[in-house]
Coordinates of C-alpha atoms in Angstrom, one line a residue:
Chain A
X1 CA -9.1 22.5 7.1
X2 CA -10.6 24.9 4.9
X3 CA -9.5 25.0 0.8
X4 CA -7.2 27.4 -0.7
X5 CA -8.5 30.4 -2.1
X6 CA -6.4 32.0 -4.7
X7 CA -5.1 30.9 -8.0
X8 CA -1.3 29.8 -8.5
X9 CA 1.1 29.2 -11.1
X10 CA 4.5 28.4 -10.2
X11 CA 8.2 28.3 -12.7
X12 CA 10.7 25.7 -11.0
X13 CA 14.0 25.4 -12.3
X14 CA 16.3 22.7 -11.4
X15 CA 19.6 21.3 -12.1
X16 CA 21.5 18.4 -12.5
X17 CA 25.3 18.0 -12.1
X18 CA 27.1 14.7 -14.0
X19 CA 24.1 12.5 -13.6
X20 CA 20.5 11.3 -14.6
X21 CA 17.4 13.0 -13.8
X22 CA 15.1 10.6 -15.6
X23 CA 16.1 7.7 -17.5
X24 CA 14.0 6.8 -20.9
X25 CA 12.9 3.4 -20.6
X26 CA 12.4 3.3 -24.6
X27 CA 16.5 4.3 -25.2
X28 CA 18.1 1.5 -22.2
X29 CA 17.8 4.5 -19.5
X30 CA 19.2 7.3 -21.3
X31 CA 18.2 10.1 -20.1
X32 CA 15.1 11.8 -21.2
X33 CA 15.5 13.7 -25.3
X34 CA 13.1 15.9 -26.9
X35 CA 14.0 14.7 -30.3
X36 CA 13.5 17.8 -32.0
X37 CA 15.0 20.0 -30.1
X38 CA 17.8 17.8 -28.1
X39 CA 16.6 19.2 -24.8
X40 CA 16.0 17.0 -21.9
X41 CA 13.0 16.3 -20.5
X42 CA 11.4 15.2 -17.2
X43 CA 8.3 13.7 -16.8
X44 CA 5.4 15.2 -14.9
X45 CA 5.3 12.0 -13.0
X46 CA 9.1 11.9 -12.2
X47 CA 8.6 15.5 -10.1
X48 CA 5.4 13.9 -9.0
X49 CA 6.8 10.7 -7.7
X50 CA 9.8 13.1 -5.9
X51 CA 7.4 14.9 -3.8
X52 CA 5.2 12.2 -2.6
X53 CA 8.4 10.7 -1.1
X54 CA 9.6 13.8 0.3
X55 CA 5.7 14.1 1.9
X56 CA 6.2 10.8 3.1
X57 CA 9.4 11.4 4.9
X58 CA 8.4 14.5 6.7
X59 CA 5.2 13.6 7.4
X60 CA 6.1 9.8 8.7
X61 CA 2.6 8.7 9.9
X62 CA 0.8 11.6 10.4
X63 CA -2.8 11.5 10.7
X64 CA -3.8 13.0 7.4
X65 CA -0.4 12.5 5.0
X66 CA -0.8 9.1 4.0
X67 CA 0.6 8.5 0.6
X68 CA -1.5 6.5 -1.6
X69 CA 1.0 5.8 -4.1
X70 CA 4.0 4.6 -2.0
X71 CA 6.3 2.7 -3.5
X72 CA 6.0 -1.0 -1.7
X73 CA 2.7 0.1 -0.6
X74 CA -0.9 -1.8 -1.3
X75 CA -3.5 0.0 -2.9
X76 CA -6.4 -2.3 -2.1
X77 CA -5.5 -2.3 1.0
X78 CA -5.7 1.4 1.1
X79 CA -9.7 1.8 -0.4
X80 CA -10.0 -1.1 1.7
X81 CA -9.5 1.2 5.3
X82 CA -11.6 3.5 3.4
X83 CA -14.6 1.2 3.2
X84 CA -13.7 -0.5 6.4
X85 CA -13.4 2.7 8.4
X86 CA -16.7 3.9 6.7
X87 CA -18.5 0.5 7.3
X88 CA -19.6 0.6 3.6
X89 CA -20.1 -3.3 1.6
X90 CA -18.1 -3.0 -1.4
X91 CA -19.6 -3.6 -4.7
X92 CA -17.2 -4.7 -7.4
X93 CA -16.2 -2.3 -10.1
X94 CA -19.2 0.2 -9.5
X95 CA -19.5 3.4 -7.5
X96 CA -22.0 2.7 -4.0
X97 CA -25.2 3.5 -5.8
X98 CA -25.6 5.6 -2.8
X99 CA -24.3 9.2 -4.2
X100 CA -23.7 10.0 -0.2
X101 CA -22.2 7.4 0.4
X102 CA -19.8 7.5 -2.8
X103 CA -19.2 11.0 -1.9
X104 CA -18.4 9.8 1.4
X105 CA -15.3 7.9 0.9
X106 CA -13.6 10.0 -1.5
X107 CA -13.8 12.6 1.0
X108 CA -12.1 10.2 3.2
X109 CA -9.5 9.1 0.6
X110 CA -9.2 13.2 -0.3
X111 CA -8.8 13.5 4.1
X112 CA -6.3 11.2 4.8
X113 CA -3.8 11.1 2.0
X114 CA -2.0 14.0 0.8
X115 CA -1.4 13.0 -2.7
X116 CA -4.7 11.9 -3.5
X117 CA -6.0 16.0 -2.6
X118 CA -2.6 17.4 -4.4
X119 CA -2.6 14.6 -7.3
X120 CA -5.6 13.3 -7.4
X121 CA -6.4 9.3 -8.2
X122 CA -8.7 7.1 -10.4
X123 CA -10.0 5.0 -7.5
X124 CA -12.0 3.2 -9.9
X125 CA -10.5 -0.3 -9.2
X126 CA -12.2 -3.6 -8.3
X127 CA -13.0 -1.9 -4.5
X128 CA -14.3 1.3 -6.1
X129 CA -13.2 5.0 -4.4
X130 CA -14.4 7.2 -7.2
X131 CA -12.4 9.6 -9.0
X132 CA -10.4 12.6 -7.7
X133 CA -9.2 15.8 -10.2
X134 CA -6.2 17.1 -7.9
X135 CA -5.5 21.1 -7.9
X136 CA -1.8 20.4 -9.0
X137 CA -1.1 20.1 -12.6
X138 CA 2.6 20.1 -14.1
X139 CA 4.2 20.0 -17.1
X140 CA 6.9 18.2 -18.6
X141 CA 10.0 20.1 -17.6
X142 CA 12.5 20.8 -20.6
X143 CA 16.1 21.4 -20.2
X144 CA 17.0 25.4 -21.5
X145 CA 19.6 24.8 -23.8
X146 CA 20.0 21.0 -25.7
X147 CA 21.6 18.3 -23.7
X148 CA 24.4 15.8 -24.8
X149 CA 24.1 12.6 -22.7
X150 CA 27.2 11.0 -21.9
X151 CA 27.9 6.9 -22.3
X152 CA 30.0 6.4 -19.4
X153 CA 31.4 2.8 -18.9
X154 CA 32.3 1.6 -15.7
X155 CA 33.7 -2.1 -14.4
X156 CA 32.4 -3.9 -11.8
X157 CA 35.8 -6.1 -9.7
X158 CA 33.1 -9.4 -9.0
X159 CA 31.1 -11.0 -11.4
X160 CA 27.4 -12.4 -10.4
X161 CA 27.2 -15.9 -11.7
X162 CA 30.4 -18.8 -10.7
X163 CA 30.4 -19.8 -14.3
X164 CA 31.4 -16.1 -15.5
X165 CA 34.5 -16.4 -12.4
X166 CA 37.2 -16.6 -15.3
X167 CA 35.7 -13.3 -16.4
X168 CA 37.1 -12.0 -13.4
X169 CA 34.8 -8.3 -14.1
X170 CA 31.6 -7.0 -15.2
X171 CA 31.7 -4.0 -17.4
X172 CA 28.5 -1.7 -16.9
X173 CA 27.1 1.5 -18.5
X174 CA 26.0 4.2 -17.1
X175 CA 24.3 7.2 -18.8
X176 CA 25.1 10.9 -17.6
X177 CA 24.2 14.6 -18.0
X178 CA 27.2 16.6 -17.8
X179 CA 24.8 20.0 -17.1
X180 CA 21.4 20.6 -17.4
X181 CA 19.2 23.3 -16.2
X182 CA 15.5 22.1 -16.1
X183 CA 12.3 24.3 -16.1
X184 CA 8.9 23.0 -15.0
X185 CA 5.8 25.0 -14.9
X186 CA 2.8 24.4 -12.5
X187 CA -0.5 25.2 -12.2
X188 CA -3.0 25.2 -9.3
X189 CA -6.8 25.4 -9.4
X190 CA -8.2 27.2 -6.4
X191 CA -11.6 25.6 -7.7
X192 CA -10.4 22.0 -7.8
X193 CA -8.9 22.7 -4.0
X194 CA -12.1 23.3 -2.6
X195 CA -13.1 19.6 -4.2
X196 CA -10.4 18.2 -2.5
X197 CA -9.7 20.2 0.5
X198 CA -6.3 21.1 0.0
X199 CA -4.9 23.4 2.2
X200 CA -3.1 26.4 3.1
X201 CA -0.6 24.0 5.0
X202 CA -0.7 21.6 1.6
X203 CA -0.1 24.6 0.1
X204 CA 3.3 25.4 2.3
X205 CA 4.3 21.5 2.5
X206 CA 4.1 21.8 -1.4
X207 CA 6.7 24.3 -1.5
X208 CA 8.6 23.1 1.2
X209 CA 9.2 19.3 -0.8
X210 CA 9.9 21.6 -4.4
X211 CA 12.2 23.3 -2.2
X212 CA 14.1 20.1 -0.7
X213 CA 12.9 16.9 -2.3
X214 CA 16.4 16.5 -4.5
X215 CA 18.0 16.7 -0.9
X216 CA 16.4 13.1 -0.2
X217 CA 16.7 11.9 -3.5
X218 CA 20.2 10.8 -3.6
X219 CA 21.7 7.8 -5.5
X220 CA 24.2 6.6 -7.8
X221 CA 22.1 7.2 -11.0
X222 CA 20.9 10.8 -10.3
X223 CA 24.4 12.7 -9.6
X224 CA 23.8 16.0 -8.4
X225 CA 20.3 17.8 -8.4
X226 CA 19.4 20.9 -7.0
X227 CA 16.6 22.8 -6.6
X228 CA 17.6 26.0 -8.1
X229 CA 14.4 28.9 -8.1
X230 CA 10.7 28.5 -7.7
X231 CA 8.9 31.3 -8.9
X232 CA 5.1 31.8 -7.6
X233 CA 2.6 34.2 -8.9
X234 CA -0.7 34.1 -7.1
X235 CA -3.7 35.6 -8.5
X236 CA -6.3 37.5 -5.8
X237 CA -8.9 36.0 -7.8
X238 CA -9.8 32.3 -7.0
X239 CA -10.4 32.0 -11.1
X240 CA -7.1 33.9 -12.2
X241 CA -6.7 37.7 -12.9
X242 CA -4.1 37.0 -16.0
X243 CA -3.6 34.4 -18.4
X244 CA -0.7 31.1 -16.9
X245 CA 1.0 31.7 -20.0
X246 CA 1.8 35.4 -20.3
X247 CA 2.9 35.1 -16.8
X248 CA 5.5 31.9 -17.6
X249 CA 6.7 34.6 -19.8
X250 CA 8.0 37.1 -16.8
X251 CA 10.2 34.7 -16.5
X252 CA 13.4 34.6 -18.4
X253 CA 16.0 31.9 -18.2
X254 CA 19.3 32.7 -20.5
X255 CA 22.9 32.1 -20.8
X256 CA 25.1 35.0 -19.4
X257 CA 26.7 37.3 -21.9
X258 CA 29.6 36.3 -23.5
X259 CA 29.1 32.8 -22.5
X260 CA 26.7 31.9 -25.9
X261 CA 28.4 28.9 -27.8
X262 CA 29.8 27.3 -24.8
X263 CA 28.4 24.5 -23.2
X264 CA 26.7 25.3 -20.1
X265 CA 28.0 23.4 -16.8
X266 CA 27.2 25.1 -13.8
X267 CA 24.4 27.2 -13.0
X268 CA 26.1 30.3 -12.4
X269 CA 26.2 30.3 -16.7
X270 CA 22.7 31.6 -16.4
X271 CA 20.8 34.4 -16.0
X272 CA 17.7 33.8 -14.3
X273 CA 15.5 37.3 -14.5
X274 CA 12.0 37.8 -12.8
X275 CA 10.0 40.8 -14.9
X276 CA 8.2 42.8 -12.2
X277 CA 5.3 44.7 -15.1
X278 CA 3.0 42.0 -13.1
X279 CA -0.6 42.1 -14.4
X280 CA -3.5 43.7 -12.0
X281 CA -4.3 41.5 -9.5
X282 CA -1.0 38.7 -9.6
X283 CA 2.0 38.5 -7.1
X284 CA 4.7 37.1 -7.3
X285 CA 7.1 35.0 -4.4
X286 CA 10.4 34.1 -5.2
X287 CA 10.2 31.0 -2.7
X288 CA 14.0 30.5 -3.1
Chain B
X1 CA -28.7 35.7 -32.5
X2 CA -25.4 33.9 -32.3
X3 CA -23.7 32.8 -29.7
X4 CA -20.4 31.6 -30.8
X5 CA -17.3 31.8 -29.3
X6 CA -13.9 31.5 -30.9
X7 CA -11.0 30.0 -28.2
X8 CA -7.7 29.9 -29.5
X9 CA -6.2 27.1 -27.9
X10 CA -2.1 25.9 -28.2
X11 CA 0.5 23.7 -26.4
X12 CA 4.0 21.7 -26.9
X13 CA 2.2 18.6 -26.4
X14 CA -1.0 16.3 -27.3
X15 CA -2.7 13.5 -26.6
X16 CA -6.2 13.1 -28.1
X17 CA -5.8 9.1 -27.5
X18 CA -7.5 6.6 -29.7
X19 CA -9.8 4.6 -28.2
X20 CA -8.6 1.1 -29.7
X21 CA -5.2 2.1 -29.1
X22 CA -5.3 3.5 -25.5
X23 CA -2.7 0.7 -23.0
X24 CA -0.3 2.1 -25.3
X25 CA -1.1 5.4 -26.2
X26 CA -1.6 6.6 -29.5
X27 CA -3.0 10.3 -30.3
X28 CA -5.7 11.1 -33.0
X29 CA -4.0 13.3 -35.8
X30 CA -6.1 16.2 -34.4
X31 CA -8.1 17.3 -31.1
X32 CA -11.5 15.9 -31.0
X33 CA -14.6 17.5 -30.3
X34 CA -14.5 15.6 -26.6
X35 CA -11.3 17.4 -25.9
X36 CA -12.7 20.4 -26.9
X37 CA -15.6 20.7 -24.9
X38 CA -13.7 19.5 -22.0
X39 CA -11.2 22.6 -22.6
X40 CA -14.3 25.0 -22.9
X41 CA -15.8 23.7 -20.0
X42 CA -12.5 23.9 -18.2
X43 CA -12.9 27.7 -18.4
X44 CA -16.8 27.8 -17.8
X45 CA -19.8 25.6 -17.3
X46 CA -22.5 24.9 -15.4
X47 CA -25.3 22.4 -15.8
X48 CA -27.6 24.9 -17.3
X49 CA -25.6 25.3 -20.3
X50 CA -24.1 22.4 -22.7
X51 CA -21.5 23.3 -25.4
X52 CA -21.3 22.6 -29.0
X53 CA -18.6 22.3 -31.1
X54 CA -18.9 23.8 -34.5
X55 CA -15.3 23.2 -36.0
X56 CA -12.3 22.7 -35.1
X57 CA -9.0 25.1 -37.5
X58 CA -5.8 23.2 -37.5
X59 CA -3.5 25.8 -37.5
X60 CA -0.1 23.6 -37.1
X61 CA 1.3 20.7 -39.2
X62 CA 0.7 17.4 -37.6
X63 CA 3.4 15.8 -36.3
X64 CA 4.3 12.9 -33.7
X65 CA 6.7 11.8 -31.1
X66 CA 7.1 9.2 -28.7
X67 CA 7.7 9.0 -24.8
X68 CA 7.7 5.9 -22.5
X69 CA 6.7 6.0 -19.0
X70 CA 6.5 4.1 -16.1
X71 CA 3.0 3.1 -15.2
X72 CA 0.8 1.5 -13.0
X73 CA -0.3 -1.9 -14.3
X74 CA -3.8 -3.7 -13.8
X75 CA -5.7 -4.1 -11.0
X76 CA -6.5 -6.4 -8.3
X77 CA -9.0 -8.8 -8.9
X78 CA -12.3 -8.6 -6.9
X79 CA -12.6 -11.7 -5.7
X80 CA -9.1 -12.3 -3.9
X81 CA -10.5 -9.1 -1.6
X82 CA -13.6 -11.0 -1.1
X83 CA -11.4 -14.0 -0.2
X84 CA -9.6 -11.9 2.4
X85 CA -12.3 -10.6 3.6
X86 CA -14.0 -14.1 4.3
X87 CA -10.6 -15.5 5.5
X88 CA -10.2 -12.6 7.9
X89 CA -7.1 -12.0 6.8
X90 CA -4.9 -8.9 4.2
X91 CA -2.3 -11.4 4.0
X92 CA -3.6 -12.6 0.0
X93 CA -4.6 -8.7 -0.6
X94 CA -1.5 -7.6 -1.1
X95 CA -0.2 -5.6 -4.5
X96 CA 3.7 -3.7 -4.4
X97 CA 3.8 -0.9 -7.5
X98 CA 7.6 -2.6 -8.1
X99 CA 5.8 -6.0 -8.8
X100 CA 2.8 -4.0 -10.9
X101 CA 5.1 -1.2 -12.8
X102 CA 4.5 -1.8 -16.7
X103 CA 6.0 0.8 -19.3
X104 CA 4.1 2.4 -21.9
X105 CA 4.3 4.4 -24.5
X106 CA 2.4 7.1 -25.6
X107 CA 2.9 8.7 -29.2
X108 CA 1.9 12.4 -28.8
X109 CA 1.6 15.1 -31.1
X110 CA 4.2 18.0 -30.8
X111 CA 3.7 21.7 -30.8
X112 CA -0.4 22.0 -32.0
X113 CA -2.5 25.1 -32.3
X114 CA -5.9 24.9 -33.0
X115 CA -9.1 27.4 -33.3
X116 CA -12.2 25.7 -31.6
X117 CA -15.5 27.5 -33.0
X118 CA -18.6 26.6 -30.3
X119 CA -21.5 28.0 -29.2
X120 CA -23.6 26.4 -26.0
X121 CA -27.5 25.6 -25.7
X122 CA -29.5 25.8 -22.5
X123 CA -30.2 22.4 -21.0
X124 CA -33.4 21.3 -19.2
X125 CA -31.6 22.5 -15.6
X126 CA -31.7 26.2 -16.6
X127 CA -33.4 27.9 -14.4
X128 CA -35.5 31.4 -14.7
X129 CA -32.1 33.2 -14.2
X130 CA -29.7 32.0 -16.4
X131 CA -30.1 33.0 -20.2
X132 CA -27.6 32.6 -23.2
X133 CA -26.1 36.0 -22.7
X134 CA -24.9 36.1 -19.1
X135 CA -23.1 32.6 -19.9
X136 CA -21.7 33.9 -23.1
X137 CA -20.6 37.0 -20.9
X138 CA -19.0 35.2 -18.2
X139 CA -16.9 32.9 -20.6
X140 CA -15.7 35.6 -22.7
X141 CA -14.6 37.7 -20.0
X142 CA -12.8 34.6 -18.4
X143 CA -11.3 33.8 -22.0
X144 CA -9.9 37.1 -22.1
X145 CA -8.3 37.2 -18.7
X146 CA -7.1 34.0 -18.7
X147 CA -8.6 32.5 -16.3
X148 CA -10.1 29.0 -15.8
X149 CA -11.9 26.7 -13.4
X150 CA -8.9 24.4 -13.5
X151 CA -6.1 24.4 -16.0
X152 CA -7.4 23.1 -19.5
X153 CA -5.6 20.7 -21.0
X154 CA -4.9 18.8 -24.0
X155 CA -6.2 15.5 -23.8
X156 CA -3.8 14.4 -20.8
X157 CA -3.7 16.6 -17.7
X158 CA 0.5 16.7 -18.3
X159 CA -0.1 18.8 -21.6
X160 CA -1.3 22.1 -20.5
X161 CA -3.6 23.7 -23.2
X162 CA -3.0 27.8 -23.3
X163 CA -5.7 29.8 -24.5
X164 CA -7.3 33.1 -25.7
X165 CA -10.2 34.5 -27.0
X166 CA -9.9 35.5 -30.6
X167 CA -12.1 38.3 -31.2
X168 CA -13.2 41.1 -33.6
X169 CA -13.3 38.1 -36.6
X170 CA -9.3 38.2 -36.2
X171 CA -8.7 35.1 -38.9
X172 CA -6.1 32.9 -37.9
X173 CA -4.3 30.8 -40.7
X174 CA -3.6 27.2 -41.4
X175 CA -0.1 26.3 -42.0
X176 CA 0.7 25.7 -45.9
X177 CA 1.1 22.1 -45.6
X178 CA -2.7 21.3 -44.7
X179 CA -3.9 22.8 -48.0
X180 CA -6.0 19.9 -49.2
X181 CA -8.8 17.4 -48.4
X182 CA -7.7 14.9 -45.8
X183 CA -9.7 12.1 -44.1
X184 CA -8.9 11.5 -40.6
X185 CA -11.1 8.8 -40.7
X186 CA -13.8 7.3 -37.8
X187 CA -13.0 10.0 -34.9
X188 CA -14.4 10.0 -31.7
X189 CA -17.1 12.8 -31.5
X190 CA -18.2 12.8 -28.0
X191 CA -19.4 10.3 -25.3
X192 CA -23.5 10.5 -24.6
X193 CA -23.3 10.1 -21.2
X194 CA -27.3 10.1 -21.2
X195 CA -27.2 6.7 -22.9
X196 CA -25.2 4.5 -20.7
X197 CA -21.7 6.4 -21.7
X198 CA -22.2 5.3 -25.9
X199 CA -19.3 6.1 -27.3
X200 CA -20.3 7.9 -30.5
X201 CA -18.0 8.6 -33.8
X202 CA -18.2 11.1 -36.5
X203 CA -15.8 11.0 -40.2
X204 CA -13.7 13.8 -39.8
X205 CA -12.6 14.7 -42.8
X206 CA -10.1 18.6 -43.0
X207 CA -10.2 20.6 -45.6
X208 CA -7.9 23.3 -46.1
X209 CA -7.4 22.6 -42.0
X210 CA -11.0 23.2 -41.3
X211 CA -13.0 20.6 -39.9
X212 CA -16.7 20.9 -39.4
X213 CA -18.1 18.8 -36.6
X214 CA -21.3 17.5 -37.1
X215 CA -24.2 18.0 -34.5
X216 CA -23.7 15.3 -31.9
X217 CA -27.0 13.7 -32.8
X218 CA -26.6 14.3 -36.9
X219 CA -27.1 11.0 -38.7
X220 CA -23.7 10.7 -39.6
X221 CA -22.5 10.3 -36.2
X222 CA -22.4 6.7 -35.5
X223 CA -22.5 4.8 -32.3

């Protein structure tokens, strides 16, 4: 499977409808507050973790989409097959002092699961795999306008433990976003592809779990998400032919007119607007 | 003949960790000259050339904020494997991310802008074709196009670290509130990798935002 061979940034806005995108283990599961600015946030890792379960569901044992990370999964056990299908002895903690043979197995780690070529991994544990940079790099996504978090407080008809029976209920607490419109920019190295193989089909399954991956994230804490517009701009040149940021910039999010002071709760209160002055060299794809 | 480069380098986030305070994150007040290099050779390098930090210009107030994630805890231990592996069985090898999830925080810095001053030297693996200039040429022109080997970032891979190429002597400004000496105190300067990966520390002190990085083997950077 040959690399990719062009440049990409990519803008993905998303949404979330009376729920919880990411809770803040720091603020009992609140959801996630710059606390400066009052916008939400979403970890890199959140998005991250989203995608390698939507991989993982369309690709259901494939040859070649292993997840590394799984939840429930073993990660010994994984640089184990690589070692074991490579007929390499392990050395604790260091690298096989053959380079080759180093070389060799993360290759096959890079070969056989999909997030360790779009992520990357430290492999550097007890059973060593070496280290992979993946192509993909996101950011923190930030909400466009501040969020207020809602305390909602719900009962429960049972209780857990017989001595609490004459409590006859559980009172619970859940924490929700009444709105929030979410932007996320990306970045992907054509350079660091080539390291890790990752492909024109990686490329396109990429897309494809942006595109669904809140579809098969459903549950009680997360209310409604959507996917709401992923903007690509890919550069001709493997290196880049303009700078990510002045490109993030073609792309303006904003409240509709007339609609300023309100609080925002659906997405049709924005304006999403795609600048077409492209620098020499960059296209853009409005995926969705 | 000089040959500097000025990269202008800014993000939301930062997170130059401390090495004695890295399970739980905690950033250095300011980039350090590791970071730095790493940015510059995120844009160009190859092993004939080996950059040099000169100084580092603070342009922003330094300021903090925390975030806790989920993580991925320790590892497992070598010699359980070995015990599989003599047992014949994957039975003991076994490690769920649920049972291994720990939570850590990591106090960042927020909205930083810094001037990194560098120049490179040729290393031993130059060969007859590559001289100061065409490097110099080949950053610059990448600097001012924005474009990179991979995205450079500040100290985490989650920060993305814009850049451009200041040019024509184009001074850039510290904010007001870094007027003044400060010491930073024992800063990491860079790691020799040459010397079985020494660690090796320099005493940053800013003045007026300015810091001035010593040479990497100066005597006041300390192992």
């Amino acid at each position: 499977m040959t690399a990719i061979n062009n440049r990409y940034e990519f803008v993905y806005l998303f949404d979330v409808k009376n729920g919880n995108p990411n809770g803040d283990p720091d603020a009992g599961n609140l959801p996630r507050l710059d606390p400066e600015t009052n916008q939400g946030l979403v970890t890199d890792v959140c998005l991250k973790r989203k995608i390698r379960n939507y991989v993982a569901l369309e690709k259901e044992n494939t040859a070649g989409f292993d997840i590394y990370l799984q939840e429930k999964s073993v990660l010994n056990n994984q640089h184990k097959k690589a070692y074991e299908a490579l007929e390499i002895k392990h050395e604790a903690k260091k690298l096989p002092k053959d380079v080759a043979k180093a070389r060799e197995l993360t290759s096959w780690m890079c070969a056989n699961f999909f997030d360790v070529r779009t992520f990357g991994a430290v492999m550097t544990t007890e059973i060593n795999a070496g280290q992979v940079r993946g192509p993909i790099q996101l950011a923190f996504a930030t909400s466009i306008d501040p969020i207020v978090p809602m305390e909602i407080s719900i009962t429960r008809m049972a209780v857990t433990n017989e001595k609490d029976l004459e409590k006859e209920r559980t009172i619970g607490r859940k924490h929700i976003v009444p709105y929030g419109l979410y932007r996320v920019h990306g970045f992907i190295s054509a350079k660091l592809a080539k390291q890790t193989g990752f492909s024109e089909d990686d490329l396109q399954l990429l897309w494809r779990s942006l595109t669904n991956m809140f579809e098969h994230d459903r549950s009680a804490a997360r209310g409604e998400m959507a996917a709401r517009k992923l903007v690509v701009f890919k550069h001709d040149n493997a290196m880049g032919n303009a700078p990510a940021h002045k490109l993030f910039d073609l792309v303006k999010v904003s409240r509709k007119d007339g609609e300023d002071g309100s609080p925002a709760r659906r997405f049709s209160d924005y304006a999403i607007e795609v600048a077409q002055n492209l620098p020499e060299g960059v296209s853009v794809q409005e995926v969705f | 003949m000089n040959y500097g480069i000025k990269l202008l380098i800014w993000g939301d986030r930062a997170c130059f960790t401390r090495p004695e305070m890295k399970a739980e994150r905690v950033s250095y007040d300011v980039i350090t000259p590791s970071a730095a290099r790493g940015i510059l050779e995120a844009i160009h390098w190859k092993p004939a050339i080996r950059w040099v930090i000169d100084s580092i210009k603070v342009l922003k107030p330094i300021r903090f904020e925390s975030i806790r994630r989920n993580e991925l805890g320790a590892k497992l231990p070598a010699n359980s494997i070995t015990k599989g592996i003599k047992e014949k069985s994957t039975a003991g090898v076994i490690k769920f991310i649920e049972e291994d999830r720990q939570q850590r925080a990591t106090t960042l810095l927020r909205d930083v802008a810094y001037v990194i001053t560098a120049h490179f030297e040729l290393t031993d693996q130059a060969g007859t074709d590559d001289n100061a200039g065409k490097h110099l040429d080949i950053f610059n022109r990448r600097a001012k196009r924005g474009q990179y080997f991979h995205m450079p970032c500040m100290g985490n891979r989650e920060f993305p670290a814009y850049f451009e190429l200041v040019e024509n002597d184009q001074e850039l400004d510290s904010a007001p509130e870094l007027k003044g000496e400060k010491d930073l105190g024992w800063m990491l300067h860079d790691i020799d990798f040459a010397n079985d990966n020494t660690p090796l520390f320099y005493r940053a002190i800013m003045r007026d935002g300015l810091i001035e990085v010593p040479e990497i083997l100066a005597s006041e950077v300390k192992s």
